Short mmCIF file of C-alpha atoms in Angstrom, two decimals:
data_model
loop_
_atom_site.label_atom_id
_atom_site.label_comp_id
_atom_site.label_asym_id
_atom_site.label_seq_id
_atom_site.Cartn_x
_atom_site.Cartn_y
_atom_site.Cartn_z
CA MET A 1324 0.00 0.00 0.00
CA GLY A 1325 1.49 3.33 -1.09
CA GLU A 1326 2.00 6.31 1.14
CA LYS A 1327 -1.13 8.39 1.66
CA GLU A 1328 -1.03 11.76 -0.09
CA GLY A 1329 -4.07 13.18 1.67
CA LEU A 1330 -7.07 12.25 3.73
CA LEU A 1331 -9.27 11.51 0.70
CA PRO A 1332 -8.49 8.55 -1.60
CA PHE A 1333 -7.02 10.34 -4.63
CA LYS A 1334 -3.64 11.57 -5.87
CA LEU A 1335 -2.60 14.68 -7.72
CA ILE A 1336 -0.89 14.52 -11.12
CA GLU A 1337 0.35 17.29 -13.37
CA ASP A 1338 -1.51 17.73 -16.67
CA GLU A 1339 0.75 16.48 -19.48
CA THR A 1340 -1.75 16.38 -22.34
CA GLY A 1341 -1.19 19.93 -23.52
CA GLU A 1342 -4.83 20.73 -22.84
CA ALA A 1343 -5.58 23.83 -20.76
CA LEU A 1344 -7.88 23.90 -17.75
CA THR A 1345 -9.90 26.86 -16.50
CA SER A 1346 -11.63 27.56 -13.23
CA TYR A 1347 -13.92 30.11 -14.88
CA SER A 1348 -15.84 28.38 -17.66
CA GLY A 1349 -18.76 30.79 -17.35
CA LEU A 1350 -16.72 33.98 -17.38
CA PRO A 1351 -16.53 34.12 -21.21
CA LEU A 1352 -20.33 34.53 -21.16
CA VAL A 1353 -19.83 37.81 -19.29
CA VAL A 1354 -17.29 38.92 -21.89
CA GLU A 1355 -19.67 37.89 -24.67
CA THR A 1356 -22.34 40.08 -23.06
CA CYS A 1357 -19.89 42.97 -23.32
CA GLU A 1358 -19.38 42.10 -26.97
CA ALA A 1359 -23.15 41.92 -27.57
CA LEU A 1360 -23.50 45.41 -26.08
CA GLY A 1361 -20.75 46.74 -28.34
CA LEU A 1362 -18.84 47.81 -25.24
CA ALA A 1363 -15.45 47.98 -26.95
CA GLY A 1364 -16.74 50.44 -29.53
CA LEU A 1365 -18.44 52.58 -26.89
CA VAL A 1366 -15.29 52.79 -24.78
CA LYS A 1367 -13.19 53.64 -27.84
CA GLN A 1368 -15.64 56.44 -28.67
CA HIS A 1369 -16.00 57.99 -25.22
CA VAL A 1370 -12.95 57.14 -23.07
CA GLN A 1371 -9.46 58.33 -23.90
CA ILE A 1372 -6.69 58.18 -21.30
CA LYS A 1373 -3.96 60.65 -22.23
CA GLN A 1374 -1.13 59.03 -20.27
CA ARG A 1375 -2.11 55.41 -20.95
CA GLN A 1376 0.84 53.09 -21.39
CA ARG A 1377 1.29 51.36 -24.73
CA GLY A 1378 -0.16 47.91 -25.13
CA TYR A 1379 -3.75 47.37 -24.08
CA SER A 1380 -6.52 49.67 -25.28
CA GLU A 1381 -9.00 51.42 -22.99
CA SER A 1382 -11.70 48.94 -24.03
CA GLU A 1383 -9.47 45.98 -23.13
CA TYR A 1384 -8.85 47.46 -19.70
CA VAL A 1385 -12.56 48.07 -19.11
CA GLN A 1386 -13.58 44.55 -20.15
CA SER A 1387 -10.75 43.05 -18.11
CA VAL A 1388 -11.85 44.90 -14.96
CA ILE A 1389 -15.47 43.81 -15.54
CA ALA A 1390 -14.27 40.20 -15.89
CA LEU A 1391 -12.21 40.52 -12.70
CA ILE A 1392 -15.16 41.88 -10.71
CA ALA A 1393 -17.58 39.30 -12.11
CA ALA A 1394 -15.19 36.47 -11.21
CA GLY A 1395 -15.11 37.61 -7.58
CA GLY A 1396 -11.91 39.66 -7.42
CA ASP A 1397 -12.17 42.62 -5.09
CA CYS A 1398 -8.72 44.16 -5.48
CA LEU A 1399 -6.34 44.77 -8.37
CA GLU A 1400 -3.91 42.08 -7.19
CA ASP A 1401 -6.58 39.47 -7.91
CA MET A 1402 -6.00 40.14 -11.61
CA GLU A 1403 -2.89 37.95 -11.36
CA ARG A 1404 -5.14 35.00 -10.45
CA LEU A 1405 -7.06 35.40 -13.72
CA ARG A 1406 -3.84 35.91 -15.69
CA SER A 1407 -2.49 32.59 -14.41
CA ASP A 1408 -5.53 30.68 -15.70
CA GLY A 1409 -4.25 29.13 -18.93
CA GLY A 1410 -7.66 28.05 -20.19
CA LEU A 1411 -9.18 31.48 -19.66
CA LYS A 1412 -6.33 33.05 -21.62
CA LEU A 1413 -7.22 30.88 -24.63
CA LEU A 1414 -10.90 31.80 -24.35
CA VAL A 1415 -10.81 35.57 -23.79
CA GLY A 1416 -7.23 36.54 -24.54
CA GLU A 1417 -4.39 37.69 -22.30
CA LEU A 1418 -5.41 40.04 -19.51
CA PRO A 1419 -3.38 43.06 -18.32
CA SER A 1420 -1.37 42.89 -15.12
CA ALA A 1421 -2.57 44.34 -11.84
CA GLU A 1422 0.01 47.11 -12.08
CA ALA A 1423 -1.09 48.02 -15.61
CA VAL A 1424 -4.73 48.26 -14.47
CA ARG A 1425 -3.65 50.46 -11.57
CA PHE A 1426 -1.98 52.94 -13.92
CA PHE A 1427 -5.06 52.81 -16.16
CA LEU A 1428 -7.19 53.93 -13.20
CA TYR A 1429 -4.66 56.63 -12.37
CA GLY A 1430 -5.35 58.01 -15.86
CA PHE A 1431 -8.81 59.10 -14.68
CA HIS A 1432 -7.34 61.33 -11.97
CA ASP A 1433 -6.78 65.08 -12.19
CA GLU A 1434 -5.56 66.73 -9.00
CA LYS A 1435 -6.23 70.24 -10.33
CA LEU A 1436 -9.97 69.69 -10.21
CA LEU A 1437 -9.75 69.00 -6.48
CA GLU A 1438 -7.96 72.19 -5.49
CA ALA A 1439 -11.20 73.79 -4.31
CA LYS A 1440 -11.90 71.01 -1.80
CA SER A 1441 -9.91 72.58 1.01
CA GLU A 1442 -11.65 75.93 0.50
CA GLN A 1443 -15.26 74.78 0.06
CA GLY A 1444 -15.62 71.99 2.60
CA ALA A 1445 -18.39 69.70 1.32
CA PHE A 1446 -17.71 69.66 -2.40
CA ILE A 1447 -19.15 67.66 -5.32
CA ALA A 1448 -16.10 67.30 -7.52
CA PRO A 1449 -16.61 67.91 -11.26
CA GLU A 1450 -15.88 64.81 -13.31
CA THR A 1451 -12.78 64.47 -15.42
CA LYS A 1452 -13.26 63.93 -19.13
CA PRO A 1453 -12.42 60.19 -19.06
CA LEU A 1454 -14.77 59.65 -16.08
CA ALA A 1455 -17.60 61.51 -17.82
CA GLY A 1456 -16.91 59.42 -20.90
CA LEU A 1457 -17.25 56.25 -18.85
CA TRP A 1458 -20.74 57.41 -17.83
CA GLU A 1459 -21.60 57.91 -21.50
CA VAL A 1460 -20.64 54.27 -21.99
CA GLN A 1461 -22.93 53.31 -19.12
CA ARG A 1462 -25.77 55.42 -20.57
CA GLU A 1463 -25.56 53.80 -23.99
CA VAL A 1464 -25.41 50.33 -22.43
CA VAL A 1465 -28.73 51.07 -20.70
CA LEU A 1466 -30.27 52.31 -23.94
CA LYS A 1467 -29.06 49.23 -25.82
CA ALA A 1468 -30.45 46.89 -23.17
CA SER A 1469 -33.95 48.43 -23.18
CA ARG A 1470 -34.27 49.26 -26.88
CA LYS A 1471 -36.14 46.16 -27.99
CA GLU A 1472 -38.78 46.18 -25.22
CA ALA A 1473 -39.56 49.92 -25.67
CA PRO A 1474 -40.61 50.32 -22.00
CA GLN A 1475 -43.16 53.04 -21.25
CA GLN A 1476 -42.65 53.30 -17.48
CA ALA A 1477 -39.60 53.86 -15.32
CA THR A 1478 -39.43 53.84 -11.52
CA ILE A 1479 -36.24 55.53 -10.33
CA ASP A 1480 -34.93 54.95 -6.81
CA GLN A 1481 -32.25 57.39 -5.65
CA ASP A 1482 -30.02 56.70 -2.67
CA ALA A 1483 -26.56 57.36 -1.26
CA THR A 1484 -24.37 54.85 0.54
CA VAL A 1485 -21.21 55.02 2.61
CA VAL A 1486 -18.08 53.21 1.43
CA GLU A 1487 -15.49 53.08 4.19
CA SER A 1488 -11.87 53.79 3.31
CA HIS A 1489 -8.90 54.33 5.57
CA LYS A 1490 -6.91 56.24 2.96
CA GLU A 1491 -5.66 59.58 4.25
CA GLN A 1492 -7.20 61.39 1.27
CA SER A 1493 -10.75 60.24 2.13
CA ARG A 1494 -13.02 62.45 4.23
CA MET A 1495 -14.97 61.76 7.42
CA THR A 1496 -18.53 60.49 6.90
CA TYR A 1497 -21.54 61.04 9.16
CA LEU A 1498 -20.90 57.55 10.58
CA GLY A 1499 -17.65 58.75 12.10
CA GLU A 1500 -15.44 56.80 9.69
CA ARG A 1501 -13.38 57.94 6.73
CA GLY A 1502 -14.70 57.06 3.31
CA TYR A 1503 -16.85 58.11 0.38
CA GLN A 1504 -20.60 58.55 -0.14
CA PRO A 1505 -21.59 57.81 -3.76
CA VAL A 1506 -25.15 58.25 -5.03
CA ILE A 1507 -26.87 55.96 -7.51
CA ASN A 1508 -30.13 56.22 -9.44
CA TYR A 1509 -31.61 52.79 -10.10
CA TRP A 1510 -34.21 51.76 -12.70
CA VAL A 1511 -36.36 49.22 -10.88
CA GLU A 1512 -38.24 47.62 -13.78
CA GLN A 1513 -35.09 46.91 -15.82
CA ASP A 1514 -32.72 46.21 -12.89
CA LEU A 1515 -30.19 48.72 -14.21
CA ILE A 1516 -28.14 51.51 -12.66
CA LEU A 1517 -28.93 54.60 -14.71
CA ALA A 1518 -26.37 56.94 -13.19
CA ASP A 1519 -23.92 57.15 -10.32
CA GLU A 1520 -22.14 60.08 -8.73
CA PHE A 1521 -19.00 59.49 -6.66
CA ARG A 1522 -18.68 61.84 -3.70
CA ASP A 1523 -16.39 62.48 -0.76
CA GLY A 1524 -17.55 61.14 2.59
CA ASN A 1525 -18.28 64.60 3.99
CA VAL A 1526 -20.73 65.49 1.21
CA PRO A 1527 -24.33 65.30 2.53
CA ALA A 1528 -26.57 62.83 0.75
CA GLY A 1529 -29.05 65.62 0.06
CA MET A 1530 -26.62 67.91 -1.77
CA ASP A 1531 -27.86 68.70 -5.30
CA CYS A 1532 -30.18 65.74 -5.75
CA LEU A 1533 -31.85 67.59 -8.63
CA SER A 1534 -28.74 67.51 -10.86
CA SER A 1535 -28.31 63.82 -10.11
CA PHE A 1536 -31.94 63.14 -11.06
CA MET A 1537 -31.79 65.20 -14.26
CA ARG A 1538 -28.63 63.43 -15.39
CA THR A 1539 -30.43 60.14 -14.84
CA THR A 1540 -33.20 61.07 -17.26
CA ARG A 1541 -30.64 61.30 -20.08
CA ALA A 1542 -30.16 57.54 -19.84
CA LEU A 1543 -33.84 56.74 -20.39
CA PRO A 1544 -35.13 55.55 -23.79
CA ALA A 1545 -37.48 57.68 -25.89
CA SER A 1546 -40.35 55.23 -25.29
CA ILE A 1547 -40.81 56.29 -21.64
CA GLU A 1548 -44.23 57.90 -21.05
CA THR A 1549 -44.36 58.06 -17.24
CA LEU A 1550 -41.72 58.46 -14.54
CA TYR A 1551 -41.91 57.46 -10.88
CA PHE A 1552 -39.38 58.60 -8.28
CA ARG A 1553 -38.75 57.32 -4.76
CA SER A 1554 -36.19 58.41 -2.20
CA ASP A 1555 -35.49 58.97 1.48
CA SER A 1556 -35.49 62.41 3.10
CA ALA A 1557 -32.21 63.36 1.41
CA ALA A 1558 -34.28 64.24 -1.67
CA TYR A 1559 -36.82 66.29 0.31
CA GLN A 1560 -35.88 69.50 -1.47
CA HIS A 1561 -38.51 71.88 -2.83
CA LYS A 1562 -36.45 72.71 -5.89
CA LEU A 1563 -36.51 69.02 -6.84
CA LEU A 1564 -40.22 68.69 -5.98
CA ASP A 1565 -41.06 71.75 -8.09
CA THR A 1566 -39.27 70.24 -11.08
CA MET A 1567 -41.08 66.92 -10.76
CA ARG A 1568 -44.50 68.54 -10.27
CA ASP A 1569 -44.08 70.33 -13.60
CA GLY A 1570 -42.89 67.18 -15.37
CA ILE A 1571 -39.67 67.01 -17.35
CA GLU A 1572 -38.63 67.25 -20.97
CA LEU A 1573 -37.65 63.77 -22.14
CA ASN A 1574 -36.67 63.27 -25.77
CA GLY A 1575 -38.72 66.24 -26.92
CA LYS A 1576 -41.90 65.51 -24.94
CA ARG A 1577 -43.26 66.44 -21.52
CA VAL A 1578 -43.27 63.43 -19.18
CA PRO A 1579 -45.07 63.49 -15.80
CA VAL A 1580 -43.12 62.50 -12.69
CA TYR A 1581 -44.95 60.91 -9.74
CA PHE A 1582 -42.95 60.82 -6.52
CA ALA A 1583 -43.00 59.54 -2.95
CA ILE A 1584 -40.24 60.93 -0.74
CA SER A 1585 -39.64 60.75 2.99
CA ALA A 1586 -40.26 64.23 4.41
CA ASP A 1587 -38.37 66.04 7.15
CA VAL A 1588 -40.63 66.23 10.19
CA SER A 1589 -40.24 69.92 10.99
CA GLU A 1590 -41.77 71.52 14.07
CA ALA A 1591 -44.66 72.81 11.95
CA LEU A 1592 -45.35 69.40 10.42
CA ARG A 1593 -44.97 67.66 13.77
CA GLY A 1594 -47.50 70.03 15.27
CA LYS A 1595 -50.00 69.20 12.52
CA ILE A 1596 -49.46 65.47 13.03
CA ILE A 1597 -49.84 65.56 16.81
CA SER A 1598 -53.06 67.57 16.49
CA LEU A 1599 -54.75 64.79 14.51
CA SER A 1600 -57.50 62.98 16.37
CA ASP A 1601 -57.16 59.27 17.15
CA SER A 1602 -59.96 58.50 14.68
CA ALA A 1603 -57.77 59.82 11.83
CA TRP A 1604 -55.20 57.06 12.31
CA LYS A 1605 -55.43 53.72 10.52
CA PRO A 1606 -53.26 50.59 10.85
CA LEU A 1607 -50.24 50.53 8.52
CA ARG A 1608 -50.15 46.85 7.71
CA ARG A 1609 -47.15 44.84 6.57
CA LEU A 1610 -47.39 42.67 3.48
CA THR A 1611 -46.15 39.14 4.34
CA GLU A 1612 -46.49 35.64 2.96
CA LYS A 1613 -49.52 35.27 5.21
CA GLY A 1614 -51.13 38.45 3.88
CA LEU A 1615 -51.48 41.88 5.48
CA ILE A 1616 -50.52 41.97 9.17
CA GLU A 1617 -51.05 44.82 11.62
CA GLY A 1618 -48.13 45.96 13.76
CA ARG A 1619 -47.04 49.00 15.77
CA LYS A 1620 -47.38 51.46 12.87
CA GLU A 1621 -50.34 53.64 11.93
CA TRP A 1622 -50.85 56.20 9.18
CA ALA A 1623 -53.03 59.24 8.55
CA GLU A 1624 -53.60 61.97 5.98
CA VAL A 1625 -52.38 65.38 7.13
CA GLU A 1626 -53.03 68.73 5.48
CA PHE A 1627 -49.74 70.58 5.30
CA ILE A 1628 -48.09 73.15 3.03
CA PRO A 1629 -44.49 74.05 4.00
CA SER A 1630 -43.83 77.76 4.37
CA ASP A 1631 -40.96 77.58 1.87
CA ALA A 1632 -42.87 75.57 -0.75
CA SER A 1633 -43.60 77.27 -4.08
CA VAL A 1634 -46.92 75.65 -4.99
CA LYS A 1635 -48.58 77.26 -7.98
CA LYS A 1636 -52.17 78.41 -7.58
CA ALA A 1637 -53.41 76.27 -10.46
CA MET A 1638 -51.60 73.21 -9.14
CA LYS A 1639 -52.87 70.80 -6.50
CA PRO A 1640 -50.68 70.89 -3.37
CA ASP A 1641 -48.64 67.87 -2.39
CA ARG A 1642 -50.11 65.11 -0.29
CA TYR A 1643 -48.56 64.43 3.11
CA LEU A 1644 -48.96 61.05 4.77
CA ALA A 1645 -48.01 60.79 8.43
CA ILE A 1646 -46.74 57.66 10.16
CA ARG A 1647 -46.61 57.07 13.87
CA VAL A 1648 -44.83 54.17 15.52
CA ARG A 1649 -45.58 53.00 19.04
CA PRO A 1650 -42.40 51.93 20.91
CA TRP A 1651 -42.40 48.47 22.44
CA GLN A 1652 -42.55 49.87 26.00
CA GLY A 1653 -44.25 53.17 25.35
CA GLU A 1654 -45.90 53.23 28.77
CA LEU A 1655 -42.46 53.81 30.31
CA PHE A 1656 -42.08 57.19 28.62
CA SER A 1657 -43.03 60.10 30.87
CA ASP A 1658 -43.65 62.82 28.27
CA GLY A 1659 -47.21 61.68 27.66
CA ASN A 1660 -46.54 61.11 23.94
CA SER A 1661 -44.57 57.96 23.28
CA TYR A 1662 -44.98 57.85 19.51
CA HIS A 1663 -42.22 58.33 16.95
CA TYR A 1664 -43.39 60.30 13.91
CA TYR A 1665 -42.41 60.10 10.24
CA ALA A 1666 -43.90 61.48 7.03
CA VAL A 1667 -43.94 60.92 3.28
CA VAL A 1668 -44.75 63.55 0.66
CA THR A 1669 -46.25 62.46 -2.65
CA ASN A 1670 -48.19 63.76 -5.64
CA ARG A 1671 -49.95 60.42 -6.14
CA TRP A 1672 -53.59 61.05 -5.30
CA GLU A 1673 -55.03 58.10 -7.21
CA MET A 1674 -53.68 55.52 -4.74
CA GLU A 1675 -54.94 54.74 -1.25
CA GLY A 1676 -52.59 56.17 1.39
CA GLU A 1677 -51.51 52.84 2.84
CA GLU A 1678 -50.68 51.60 -0.65
CA VAL A 1679 -48.55 54.68 -1.36
CA LEU A 1680 -46.57 54.13 1.84
CA ARG A 1681 -45.91 50.48 1.02
CA TRP A 1682 -44.89 51.45 -2.51
CA GLN A 1683 -42.46 54.08 -1.23
CA ARG A 1684 -41.04 51.59 1.27
CA GLU A 1685 -40.26 49.12 -1.54
CA ARG A 1686 -37.19 51.21 -2.39
CA CYS A 1687 -35.48 49.68 0.65
CA GLY A 1688 -35.65 46.31 -1.08
CA SER A 1689 -34.47 47.68 -4.42
CA VAL A 1690 -31.85 50.42 -4.38
CA GLU A 1691 -30.45 49.46 -0.96
CA LYS A 1692 -30.09 45.90 -2.20
CA VAL A 1693 -28.23 47.23 -5.25
CA HIS A 1694 -25.82 49.09 -2.96
CA ASP A 1695 -25.26 45.85 -1.07
CA VAL A 1696 -24.51 43.98 -4.30
CA VAL A 1697 -22.14 46.64 -5.67
CA LYS A 1698 -20.23 46.96 -2.38
CA ASN A 1699 -20.18 43.34 -1.21
CA ASP A 1700 -21.01 40.93 -4.07
CA LEU A 1701 -18.91 42.97 -6.48
CA ALA A 1702 -15.86 45.07 -5.58
CA GLY A 1703 -17.27 48.55 -4.98
CA GLY A 1704 -16.68 48.32 -1.24
CA VAL A 1705 -12.87 48.17 -1.56
CA MET A 1706 -11.23 51.29 -2.94
CA PRO A 1707 -8.01 50.54 -4.89
CA CYS A 1708 -6.03 53.63 -3.93
CA GLY A 1709 -6.14 57.12 -2.40
CA ARG A 1710 -6.68 59.06 -5.65
CA PHE A 1711 -10.25 60.36 -5.77
CA TYR A 1712 -10.94 60.04 -9.50
CA ALA A 1713 -9.27 56.62 -9.76
CA ASN A 1714 -11.63 55.45 -7.02
CA ALA A 1715 -14.54 57.12 -8.83
CA ALA A 1716 -13.64 55.19 -11.99
CA TRP A 1717 -13.43 51.96 -9.96
CA TRP A 1718 -16.91 52.59 -8.50
CA ARG A 1719 -18.34 53.37 -11.94
CA LEU A 1720 -16.78 50.23 -13.40
CA ASN A 1721 -18.49 48.26 -10.63
CA CYS A 1722 -21.81 49.89 -11.56
CA LEU A 1723 -21.14 49.06 -15.20
CA CYS A 1724 -20.35 45.47 -14.21
CA TYR A 1725 -23.66 45.33 -12.31
CA ASN A 1726 -25.48 46.33 -15.50
CA VAL A 1727 -23.58 43.84 -17.66
CA ILE A 1728 -24.42 41.01 -15.24
CA SER A 1729 -28.07 42.08 -15.10
CA ILE A 1730 -28.30 42.21 -18.89
CA MET A 1731 -26.62 38.81 -19.20
CA LYS A 1732 -29.15 37.27 -16.80
CA ARG A 1733 -32.16 38.79 -18.56
CA LYS A 1734 -31.02 38.30 -22.14
CA ALA A 1735 -29.24 34.94 -21.92
CA LEU A 1736 -30.17 32.96 -18.79
CA PRO A 1737 -33.42 31.28 -17.68
CA LYS A 1738 -35.88 33.54 -15.86
CA SER A 1739 -35.27 31.65 -12.61
CA PHE A 1740 -31.76 33.18 -12.55
CA TRP A 1741 -32.88 36.81 -12.89
CA PRO A 1742 -33.13 37.48 -9.11
CA VAL A 1743 -30.11 35.41 -7.98
CA ARG A 1744 -27.16 37.08 -6.28
CA MET A 1745 -23.57 36.81 -7.47
CA LYS A 1746 -22.72 34.06 -4.99
CA ALA A 1747 -25.20 31.72 -6.66
CA LEU A 1748 -24.24 32.87 -10.16
CA ARG A 1749 -20.57 32.15 -9.52
CA PHE A 1750 -21.38 28.76 -8.01
CA HIS A 1751 -23.63 27.65 -10.88
CA LEU A 1752 -21.96 29.31 -13.86
CA ILE A 1753 -18.99 31.66 -13.63
CA GLY A 1754 -16.77 29.56 -11.36
CA VAL A 1755 -17.40 26.15 -12.95
CA ALA A 1756 -14.31 24.29 -14.16
CA GLY A 1757 -13.77 23.38 -17.80
CA LYS A 1758 -11.20 22.08 -20.25
CA VAL A 1759 -10.04 24.12 -23.24
CA VAL A 1760 -8.89 22.14 -26.28
CA SER A 1761 -7.31 23.58 -29.40
CA HIS A 1762 -7.75 21.48 -32.55
CA ALA A 1763 -7.68 22.23 -36.27
CA ARG A 1764 -7.23 25.96 -35.62
CA MET A 1765 -10.34 25.98 -33.47
CA THR A 1766 -10.83 26.32 -29.73
CA PHE A 1767 -13.27 24.08 -27.85
CA LEU A 1768 -14.52 24.42 -24.26
CA LYS A 1769 -15.52 21.18 -22.52
CA ILE A 1770 -17.96 21.73 -19.66
CA THR A 1771 -20.46 19.74 -17.64
CA GLU A 1772 -23.41 18.77 -19.80
CA GLY A 1773 -26.46 20.99 -19.38
CA LEU A 1774 -24.66 23.79 -17.51
CA ILE A 1775 -27.52 26.35 -17.32
CA GLY A 1776 -28.12 26.03 -21.05
CA TYR A 1777 -24.72 27.51 -21.91
CA ARG A 1778 -25.07 26.92 -25.65
CA GLN A 1779 -28.54 28.49 -25.73
CA ALA A 1780 -27.30 31.46 -23.70
CA ARG A 1781 -24.57 32.16 -26.24
CA SER A 1782 -27.01 31.98 -29.15
CA GLN A 1783 -29.38 34.37 -27.38
CA LEU A 1784 -26.55 36.85 -26.93
CA VAL A 1785 -25.81 36.62 -30.66
CA GLU A 1786 -29.46 37.42 -31.34
CA PHE A 1787 -29.42 40.29 -28.84
CA SER A 1788 -26.26 41.77 -30.39
CA SER A 1789 -27.98 42.11 -33.76
CA ALA A 1790 -31.14 43.71 -32.35
#
């Protein structure tokens, strides 16, 4: 009996057949999605790095970073793991080194644009030309993905999130940690990020939400007839509300915008809420698998017009919906009023109040989930360096990767895979092993039979690319 090599009954041997193995059989499907979207051409058109080193093009860098993020890499050094995969090299070509990608990201940085930071405090940095070009790529990817369906409705969820970073150049966030606070605008129906804005950690989430929203509308297709907007109290700004009440110009036509936004409970609004009689309050039920269930929350209509609101005489004022929450041990409070109060402002009068509140609350399960995916399932939660615009490009590439993955799931994979997270997608597709064989000037990929309909997925991407 030979000497045991391990605890399980098998032995390792080196491959001597000349055939290449890969640990990422499904990753070429992500790259093929990029090809179907015409990503290389878009990057060539919009992104030019002046000090880029010779060798790889901007489009090759972008697709390589997307492949890295999709495979599960969360730092630039992980690129060396993909480069060492001989089978993957035969399938998608040679990838750039981690150091080359780092210098590519440095090409997005311009220190001169940040000179005003020390003078202005909270400061939304203007984008460099390459970074703005990368958003144009993202915009056209969204338009390509939704062109065939010609959607008529778009629900946009806007939200900011904190990305911690211990780099000296990052600023202190409201959580007491250094980092950044990017904003994204998410298209719920299509599962796509329409626009992102990378910000320093000390920039309030509510700073200039209107510009962020208006930029988002540029990424919407001409078929959109109605817009819906949801956000937390960061977007409770009367300049933004005024714009949405009037509707917006979208591709040469006036499009109505219906919103539901968490409102700041000012002293005036709180006074109106407290003055409501008990008969005005109704249970705010939770929607569960067992149906609607009552809890500690109640809601009521409240008539309120802020003193700083600019409501036109011919226009119906906004609708305010109040929420009160009874603490678990409210009887222990001595102030005689143990409720916590919240409010939502909306211009949706056709819906019952409880329905509006549940609809507005759905954003927590949409845009906040997207933040979780970008930061934790992808690589947006780990900043590669201390240079602001390089980090902004990294974040935007993660958002672009999110869109590519979403498009791949919807255009190529079975419907059951549309809602799955990256962990499941890597387990079932991207991280499956395969054998790459070269024969008669052709390359073949041997995989497990019936792997999520791989062959059908590729053919569907071919069809999508020609649409």
